[in-house]
């Protein structure tokens, strides 16, 4: 049965700190379509879990979470981005932390833009198998394959990516020429996520936007993806990044799950990572107020 709200999202908008919203759009996806179904599948799977997180020692029932439902989308990406940006701007201006459930990766742009307007020294951290640094893809400037290029050139140069293992020669040359901070999946596996996380902690100064393209994770753990890429990082690596950055995160998204390609495990893992982010962030806020 389809659940109307993400589990434990019991707060009204006015009193909430976290606004979950789905964006059911996947029209620029190039390999497997279907990420439009991911927000609902993550909602359905979110009911599998206990409200209490032993790891972060917090009960999500004590955290003000609001699920705004799925945002309205258009037939094409450009109109969709315009429509979403109105909501993204409102959430951030109202002092909320947006938690966007995609949908394809291009949908990150209005949310990171909204955060940059409010937090000028914003750092963006992207978890992804792919560099997403193309200028355009299949004639589309706002393709999912271009999102990191837009972030770096149009929003913030304070940027790092983790889990990378795919891109064109030109994209890797762009990284080198621009001195862009990148941790490949090999880096994570060879040095361990702790060393990556420590380096990140030194790099970021102030607010962070965290965008998780689910294909950063190895397809053995997360097979239902728009563009699966072997030799990835593990769910625990992703959780370590979330736990480290949580105190700084002002905007969060999780994108690119195509739930039709497995029996629910990838959406389940996506829902868990969303819950872990909220638990870690709420715990960090609690520590500050104590
Ligand atoms: Mn990707
Ligand atoms: Mn991506």
mmCIF file of C-alpha atoms and ligand atoms in Angstrom:
data_model
loop_
_atom_site.group_PDB
_atom_site.id
_atom_site.type_symbol
_atom_site.label_atom_id
_atom_site.label_comp_id
_atom_site.label_asym_id
_atom_site.label_seq_id
_atom_site.Cartn_x
_atom_site.Cartn_y
_atom_site.Cartn_z
ATOM 1 C CA UNK A 1 0.000 0.000 0.000
ATOM 2 C CA UNK A 2 1.246 3.485 -0.800
ATOM 3 C CA UNK A 3 2.002 5.588 2.256
ATOM 4 C CA UNK A 4 1.004 9.237 2.096
ATOM 5 C CA UNK A 5 3.940 10.421 4.221
ATOM 6 C CA UNK A 6 7.483 9.413 5.056
ATOM 7 C CA UNK A 7 7.511 7.513 8.375
ATOM 8 C CA UNK A 8 7.584 9.771 11.465
ATOM 9 C CA UNK A 9 7.063 12.926 9.361
ATOM 10 C CA UNK A 10 4.370 14.019 11.798
ATOM 11 C CA UNK A 11 5.073 17.742 12.090
ATOM 12 C CA UNK A 12 3.179 20.530 10.361
ATOM 13 C CA UNK A 13 5.139 22.854 8.113
ATOM 14 C CA UNK A 14 5.218 25.769 10.509
ATOM 15 C CA UNK A 15 6.907 23.908 13.354
ATOM 16 C CA UNK A 16 9.201 21.661 11.345
ATOM 17 C CA UNK A 17 12.954 21.810 10.888
ATOM 18 C CA UNK A 18 13.088 19.219 8.069
ATOM 19 C CA UNK A 19 10.929 19.387 4.959
ATOM 20 C CA UNK A 20 10.869 16.154 2.978
ATOM 21 C CA UNK A 21 9.658 16.606 -0.593
ATOM 22 C CA UNK A 22 9.525 14.225 -3.534
ATOM 23 C CA UNK A 23 10.248 15.249 -7.107
ATOM 24 C CA UNK A 24 8.930 12.504 -9.400
ATOM 25 C CA UNK A 25 10.806 13.463 -12.563
ATOM 26 C CA UNK A 26 13.227 11.412 -14.697
ATOM 27 C CA UNK A 27 12.888 12.658 -18.285
ATOM 28 C CA UNK A 28 16.594 13.302 -18.989
ATOM 29 C CA UNK A 29 17.659 9.880 -17.669
ATOM 30 C CA UNK A 30 19.582 8.097 -20.402
ATOM 31 C CA UNK A 31 19.814 4.398 -19.505
ATOM 32 C CA UNK A 32 17.095 3.194 -17.150
ATOM 33 C CA UNK A 33 14.062 5.366 -16.554
ATOM 34 C CA UNK A 34 12.005 5.092 -13.391
ATOM 35 C CA UNK A 35 13.505 7.354 -10.735
ATOM 36 C CA UNK A 36 10.160 9.186 -10.827
ATOM 37 C CA UNK A 37 8.809 6.290 -8.731
ATOM 38 C CA UNK A 38 11.561 6.525 -6.101
ATOM 39 C CA UNK A 39 10.032 9.142 -3.738
ATOM 40 C CA UNK A 40 6.946 6.988 -3.188
ATOM 41 C CA UNK A 41 8.974 3.776 -2.874
ATOM 42 C CA UNK A 42 11.220 5.398 -0.263
ATOM 43 C CA UNK A 43 8.138 6.544 1.660
ATOM 44 C CA UNK A 44 6.683 3.019 1.574
ATOM 45 C CA UNK A 45 9.962 1.463 2.751
ATOM 46 C CA UNK A 46 10.559 4.052 5.477
ATOM 47 C CA UNK A 47 7.971 2.248 7.647
ATOM 48 C CA UNK A 48 10.279 -0.758 7.973
ATOM 49 C CA UNK A 49 12.473 0.955 10.549
ATOM 50 C CA UNK A 50 12.310 1.655 14.280
ATOM 51 C CA UNK A 51 11.705 5.293 15.176
ATOM 52 C CA UNK A 52 14.672 5.128 17.564
ATOM 53 C CA UNK A 53 18.211 5.286 16.170
ATOM 54 C CA UNK A 54 20.613 3.590 18.577
ATOM 55 C CA UNK A 55 23.598 4.870 16.616
ATOM 56 C CA UNK A 56 22.674 8.550 16.968
ATOM 57 C CA UNK A 57 20.722 7.977 20.174
ATOM 58 C CA UNK A 58 17.686 9.903 19.038
ATOM 59 C CA UNK A 59 14.050 9.005 18.399
ATOM 60 C CA UNK A 60 12.696 10.412 15.140
ATOM 61 C CA UNK A 61 9.309 10.808 16.821
ATOM 62 C CA UNK A 62 10.963 13.588 18.866
ATOM 63 C CA UNK A 63 12.221 15.366 15.738
ATOM 64 C CA UNK A 64 9.999 17.831 13.844
ATOM 65 C CA UNK A 65 9.782 16.380 10.322
ATOM 66 C CA UNK A 66 7.285 17.441 7.666
ATOM 67 C CA UNK A 67 6.549 15.639 4.402
ATOM 68 C CA UNK A 68 5.350 18.151 1.808
ATOM 69 C CA UNK A 69 4.441 15.325 -0.584
ATOM 70 C CA UNK A 70 5.492 15.260 -4.212
ATOM 71 C CA UNK A 71 6.076 18.601 -5.913
ATOM 72 C CA UNK A 72 4.347 19.275 -9.194
ATOM 73 C CA UNK A 73 6.539 18.703 -12.246
ATOM 74 C CA UNK A 74 6.263 19.626 -15.945
ATOM 75 C CA UNK A 75 6.902 17.591 -19.098
ATOM 76 C CA UNK A 76 10.413 18.985 -19.551
ATOM 77 C CA UNK A 77 13.318 19.641 -17.245
ATOM 78 C CA UNK A 78 13.609 23.429 -17.700
ATOM 79 C CA UNK A 79 9.992 24.118 -16.674
ATOM 80 C CA UNK A 80 10.273 21.548 -13.887
ATOM 81 C CA UNK A 81 13.348 23.279 -12.447
ATOM 82 C CA UNK A 82 11.507 26.635 -12.529
ATOM 83 C CA UNK A 83 8.497 25.177 -10.740
ATOM 84 C CA UNK A 84 10.575 23.464 -8.051
ATOM 85 C CA UNK A 85 12.752 26.473 -7.358
ATOM 86 C CA UNK A 86 9.748 28.354 -5.922
ATOM 87 C CA UNK A 87 9.340 25.640 -3.259
ATOM 88 C CA UNK A 88 13.072 25.246 -2.647
ATOM 89 C CA UNK A 89 13.459 28.997 -2.090
ATOM 90 C CA UNK A 90 10.503 29.048 0.317
ATOM 91 C CA UNK A 91 11.773 26.142 2.418
ATOM 92 C CA UNK A 92 15.237 27.625 2.822
ATOM 93 C CA UNK A 93 14.011 31.203 3.403
ATOM 94 C CA UNK A 94 11.669 29.841 6.087
ATOM 95 C CA UNK A 95 14.713 28.405 7.881
ATOM 96 C CA UNK A 96 13.936 24.753 7.039
ATOM 97 C CA UNK A 97 16.361 22.041 5.921
ATOM 98 C CA UNK A 98 15.077 20.641 2.613
ATOM 99 C CA UNK A 99 15.331 16.852 2.193
ATOM 100 C CA UNK A 100 14.639 16.215 -1.476
ATOM 101 C CA UNK A 101 13.808 12.725 -2.717
ATOM 102 C CA UNK A 102 14.480 12.407 -6.473
ATOM 103 C CA UNK A 103 13.985 11.817 -9.221
ATOM 104 C CA UNK A 104 17.027 12.415 -11.367
ATOM 105 C CA UNK A 105 20.167 14.272 -10.350
ATOM 106 C CA UNK A 106 19.459 17.466 -12.321
ATOM 107 C CA UNK A 107 16.782 18.249 -9.690
ATOM 108 C CA UNK A 108 19.521 19.144 -7.187
ATOM 109 C CA UNK A 109 20.126 22.516 -8.857
ATOM 110 C CA UNK A 110 17.191 24.586 -7.488
ATOM 111 C CA UNK A 111 17.822 23.302 -3.965
ATOM 112 C CA UNK A 112 21.517 24.087 -3.941
ATOM 113 C CA UNK A 113 20.776 27.497 -5.502
ATOM 114 C CA UNK A 114 18.260 28.231 -2.749
ATOM 115 C CA UNK A 115 20.832 27.306 -0.092
ATOM 116 C CA UNK A 116 23.562 29.399 -1.729
ATOM 117 C CA UNK A 117 21.267 32.464 -1.666
ATOM 118 C CA UNK A 118 20.818 32.122 2.071
ATOM 119 C CA UNK A 119 24.345 30.823 2.898
ATOM 120 C CA UNK A 120 26.908 32.595 0.670
ATOM 121 C CA UNK A 121 29.843 30.483 1.924
ATOM 122 C CA UNK A 122 28.086 27.213 1.040
ATOM 123 C CA UNK A 123 30.154 24.090 0.297
ATOM 124 C CA UNK A 124 28.641 21.397 -1.914
ATOM 125 C CA UNK A 125 29.536 17.746 -1.401
ATOM 126 C CA UNK A 126 28.352 15.288 -4.049
ATOM 127 C CA UNK A 127 28.438 11.505 -3.735
ATOM 128 C CA UNK A 128 28.359 9.989 -7.207
ATOM 129 C CA UNK A 129 29.908 7.308 -9.411
ATOM 130 C CA UNK A 130 29.909 9.836 -12.242
ATOM 131 C CA UNK A 131 31.613 13.188 -12.628
ATOM 132 C CA UNK A 132 28.468 14.782 -14.170
ATOM 133 C CA UNK A 133 30.728 17.524 -15.576
ATOM 134 C CA UNK A 134 29.478 17.603 -19.155
ATOM 135 C CA UNK A 135 28.484 20.969 -20.545
ATOM 136 C CA UNK A 136 25.489 19.334 -22.194
ATOM 137 C CA UNK A 137 24.304 15.797 -22.830
ATOM 138 C CA UNK A 138 22.123 14.653 -25.740
ATOM 139 C CA UNK A 139 21.449 18.329 -26.491
ATOM 140 C CA UNK A 140 20.204 19.004 -22.967
ATOM 141 C CA UNK A 141 22.033 21.540 -20.813
ATOM 142 C CA UNK A 142 20.050 20.603 -17.707
ATOM 143 C CA UNK A 143 20.688 16.868 -18.053
ATOM 144 C CA UNK A 144 21.499 14.743 -15.010
ATOM 145 C CA UNK A 145 24.935 14.239 -16.610
ATOM 146 C CA UNK A 146 25.722 17.977 -16.215
ATOM 147 C CA UNK A 147 24.712 18.711 -12.647
ATOM 148 C CA UNK A 148 28.149 19.021 -11.078
ATOM 149 C CA UNK A 149 29.305 21.304 -13.911
ATOM 150 C CA UNK A 150 26.355 23.618 -13.149
ATOM 151 C CA UNK A 151 27.078 23.526 -9.441
ATOM 152 C CA UNK A 152 30.746 24.420 -9.884
ATOM 153 C CA UNK A 153 30.292 27.081 -12.590
ATOM 154 C CA UNK A 154 26.950 28.621 -11.630
ATOM 155 C CA UNK A 155 26.573 28.117 -7.867
ATOM 156 C CA UNK A 156 29.720 27.421 -5.864
ATOM 157 C CA UNK A 157 33.329 26.506 -6.593
ATOM 158 C CA UNK A 158 33.548 25.201 -3.044
ATOM 159 C CA UNK A 159 32.823 21.655 -4.116
ATOM 160 C CA UNK A 160 34.032 18.089 -3.585
ATOM 161 C CA UNK A 161 32.900 14.741 -4.967
ATOM 162 C CA UNK A 162 33.219 11.262 -3.438
ATOM 163 C CA UNK A 163 32.847 7.808 -4.999
ATOM 164 C CA UNK A 164 33.827 8.836 -8.547
ATOM 165 C CA UNK A 165 34.727 6.110 -11.050
ATOM 166 C CA UNK A 166 33.220 7.197 -14.356
ATOM 167 C CA UNK A 167 33.527 10.113 -16.750
ATOM 168 C CA UNK A 168 34.875 11.109 -20.151
ATOM 169 C CA UNK A 169 38.547 11.958 -20.689
ATOM 170 C CA UNK A 170 37.465 15.608 -21.051
ATOM 171 C CA UNK A 171 35.676 15.523 -17.709
ATOM 172 C CA UNK A 172 38.728 14.130 -15.909
ATOM 173 C CA UNK A 173 40.902 16.776 -17.606
ATOM 174 C CA UNK A 174 38.461 19.434 -16.392
ATOM 175 C CA UNK A 175 38.903 18.143 -12.826
ATOM 176 C CA UNK A 176 42.671 18.315 -13.136
ATOM 177 C CA UNK A 177 42.781 21.736 -14.776
ATOM 178 C CA UNK A 178 40.345 23.209 -12.254
ATOM 179 C CA UNK A 179 41.961 21.613 -9.210
ATOM 180 C CA UNK A 180 38.566 20.207 -8.298
ATOM 181 C CA UNK A 181 38.475 18.171 -5.122
ATOM 182 C CA UNK A 182 37.628 14.563 -5.916
ATOM 183 C CA UNK A 183 37.809 11.312 -3.981
ATOM 184 C CA UNK A 184 37.427 8.358 -6.331
ATOM 185 C CA UNK A 185 35.914 5.106 -5.095
ATOM 186 C CA UNK A 186 39.466 3.687 -5.260
ATOM 187 C CA UNK A 187 40.632 6.478 -2.903
ATOM 188 C CA UNK A 188 37.879 5.549 -0.456
ATOM 189 C CA UNK A 189 38.673 1.843 -0.634
ATOM 190 C CA UNK A 190 42.464 2.296 -0.392
ATOM 191 C CA UNK A 191 42.672 4.965 2.324
ATOM 192 C CA UNK A 192 39.406 4.222 4.133
ATOM 193 C CA UNK A 193 36.425 6.547 4.487
ATOM 194 C CA UNK A 194 37.759 7.914 7.801
ATOM 195 C CA UNK A 195 40.707 9.591 6.099
ATOM 196 C CA UNK A 196 38.399 11.041 3.424
ATOM 197 C CA UNK A 197 36.051 12.333 6.093
ATOM 198 C CA UNK A 198 38.939 13.923 8.024
ATOM 199 C CA UNK A 199 40.172 15.704 4.923
ATOM 200 C CA UNK A 200 36.641 16.899 4.198
ATOM 201 C CA UNK A 201 36.275 18.256 7.711
ATOM 202 C CA UNK A 202 39.331 20.426 7.109
ATOM 203 C CA UNK A 203 38.076 21.534 3.698
ATOM 204 C CA UNK A 204 34.577 22.677 4.581
ATOM 205 C CA UNK A 205 34.072 25.944 6.387
ATOM 206 C CA UNK A 206 30.474 26.583 7.328
ATOM 207 C CA UNK A 207 27.244 25.385 5.723
ATOM 208 C CA UNK A 208 27.151 22.297 3.500
ATOM 209 C CA UNK A 209 24.757 20.996 0.867
ATOM 210 C CA UNK A 210 24.980 17.195 0.557
ATOM 211 C CA UNK A 211 23.745 15.566 -2.639
ATOM 212 C CA UNK A 212 23.724 11.765 -2.754
ATOM 213 C CA UNK A 213 23.497 10.211 -6.188
ATOM 214 C CA UNK A 214 22.670 6.669 -5.104
ATOM 215 C CA UNK A 215 24.953 5.199 -7.789
ATOM 216 C CA UNK A 216 27.966 6.210 -5.681
ATOM 217 C CA UNK A 217 27.143 2.983 -3.839
ATOM 218 C CA UNK A 218 28.215 -0.319 -5.374
ATOM 219 C CA UNK A 219 25.402 -1.928 -7.400
ATOM 220 C CA UNK A 220 25.845 -5.038 -5.251
ATOM 221 C CA UNK A 221 24.195 -3.044 -2.439
ATOM 222 C CA UNK A 222 22.068 -0.783 -4.608
ATOM 223 C CA UNK A 223 21.227 -2.436 -7.932
ATOM 224 C CA UNK A 224 18.118 -0.388 -8.776
ATOM 225 C CA UNK A 225 19.734 2.689 -10.296
ATOM 226 C CA UNK A 226 19.380 4.858 -13.385
ATOM 227 C CA UNK A 227 23.007 4.239 -14.376
ATOM 228 C CA UNK A 228 24.665 1.511 -12.259
ATOM 229 C CA UNK A 229 28.461 1.474 -12.157
ATOM 230 C CA UNK A 230 30.450 -1.390 -10.566
ATOM 231 C CA UNK A 231 33.332 -0.972 -8.062
ATOM 232 C CA UNK A 232 31.507 1.464 -5.812
ATOM 233 C CA UNK A 233 31.626 2.501 -2.158
ATOM 234 C CA UNK A 234 29.534 0.882 0.562
ATOM 235 C CA UNK A 235 26.407 2.075 2.377
ATOM 236 C CA UNK A 236 28.504 2.394 5.551
ATOM 237 C CA UNK A 237 30.911 4.739 3.732
ATOM 238 C CA UNK A 238 27.931 6.929 2.817
ATOM 239 C CA UNK A 239 26.662 6.831 6.379
ATOM 240 C CA UNK A 240 30.098 7.901 7.626
ATOM 241 C CA UNK A 241 29.997 10.947 5.343
ATOM 242 C CA UNK A 242 26.473 11.771 6.523
ATOM 243 C CA UNK A 243 27.486 11.426 10.184
ATOM 244 C CA UNK A 244 30.553 13.647 9.716
ATOM 245 C CA UNK A 245 28.817 16.399 7.757
ATOM 246 C CA UNK A 246 25.449 16.365 9.546
ATOM 247 C CA UNK A 247 26.236 19.293 11.881
ATOM 248 C CA UNK A 248 26.901 21.534 8.846
ATOM 249 C CA UNK A 249 24.226 20.354 6.414
ATOM 250 C CA UNK A 250 21.600 22.942 5.409
ATOM 251 C CA UNK A 251 20.222 21.022 2.419
ATOM 252 C CA UNK A 252 20.141 17.325 1.496
ATOM 253 C CA UNK A 253 19.013 15.217 -1.413
ATOM 254 C CA UNK A 254 19.040 11.593 -2.481
ATOM 255 C CA UNK A 255 18.510 10.894 -6.171
ATOM 256 C CA UNK A 256 18.700 8.386 -9.051
ATOM 257 C CA UNK A 257 17.078 5.280 -7.552
ATOM 258 C CA UNK A 258 15.080 3.460 -10.259
ATOM 259 C CA UNK A 259 13.027 1.170 -8.000
ATOM 260 C CA UNK A 260 11.637 -1.121 -10.696
ATOM 261 C CA UNK A 261 15.030 -2.787 -11.113
ATOM 262 C CA UNK A 262 15.064 -4.718 -7.857
ATOM 263 C CA UNK A 263 12.630 -6.053 -5.283
ATOM 264 C CA UNK A 264 12.744 -2.971 -3.067
ATOM 265 C CA UNK A 265 16.192 -3.135 -1.477
ATOM 266 C CA UNK A 266 17.607 0.003 -3.058
ATOM 267 C CA UNK A 267 14.630 2.180 -2.072
ATOM 268 C CA UNK A 268 14.843 0.644 1.406
ATOM 269 C CA UNK A 269 18.506 1.643 1.664
ATOM 270 C CA UNK A 270 17.637 5.117 0.342
ATOM 271 C CA UNK A 271 14.958 5.513 3.012
ATOM 272 C CA UNK A 272 17.438 4.399 5.680
ATOM 273 C CA UNK A 273 20.057 6.925 4.576
ATOM 274 C CA UNK A 274 17.442 9.695 4.684
ATOM 275 C CA UNK A 275 16.479 8.636 8.212
ATOM 276 C CA UNK A 276 20.123 8.452 9.252
ATOM 277 C CA UNK A 277 20.702 11.965 7.909
ATOM 278 C CA UNK A 278 17.762 13.385 9.867
ATOM 279 C CA UNK A 279 18.786 11.506 13.025
ATOM 280 C CA UNK A 280 22.426 12.662 12.758
ATOM 281 C CA UNK A 281 21.443 16.257 11.994
ATOM 282 C CA UNK A 282 18.886 16.424 14.814
ATOM 283 C CA UNK A 283 21.381 14.935 17.254
ATOM 284 C CA UNK A 284 23.993 17.530 16.257
ATOM 285 C CA UNK A 285 21.446 20.345 16.770
ATOM 286 C CA UNK A 286 20.602 18.936 20.177
ATOM 287 C CA UNK A 287 24.278 18.947 21.163
ATOM 288 C CA UNK A 288 24.598 22.615 20.172
ATOM 289 C CA UNK A 289 21.555 23.625 22.229
ATOM 290 C CA UNK A 290 22.706 21.684 25.285
HETATM 291 MN MN1 LIG B 1 25.691 8.948 -11.065
HETATM 292 MN MN1 LIG B 2 24.794 12.103 -10.768
#
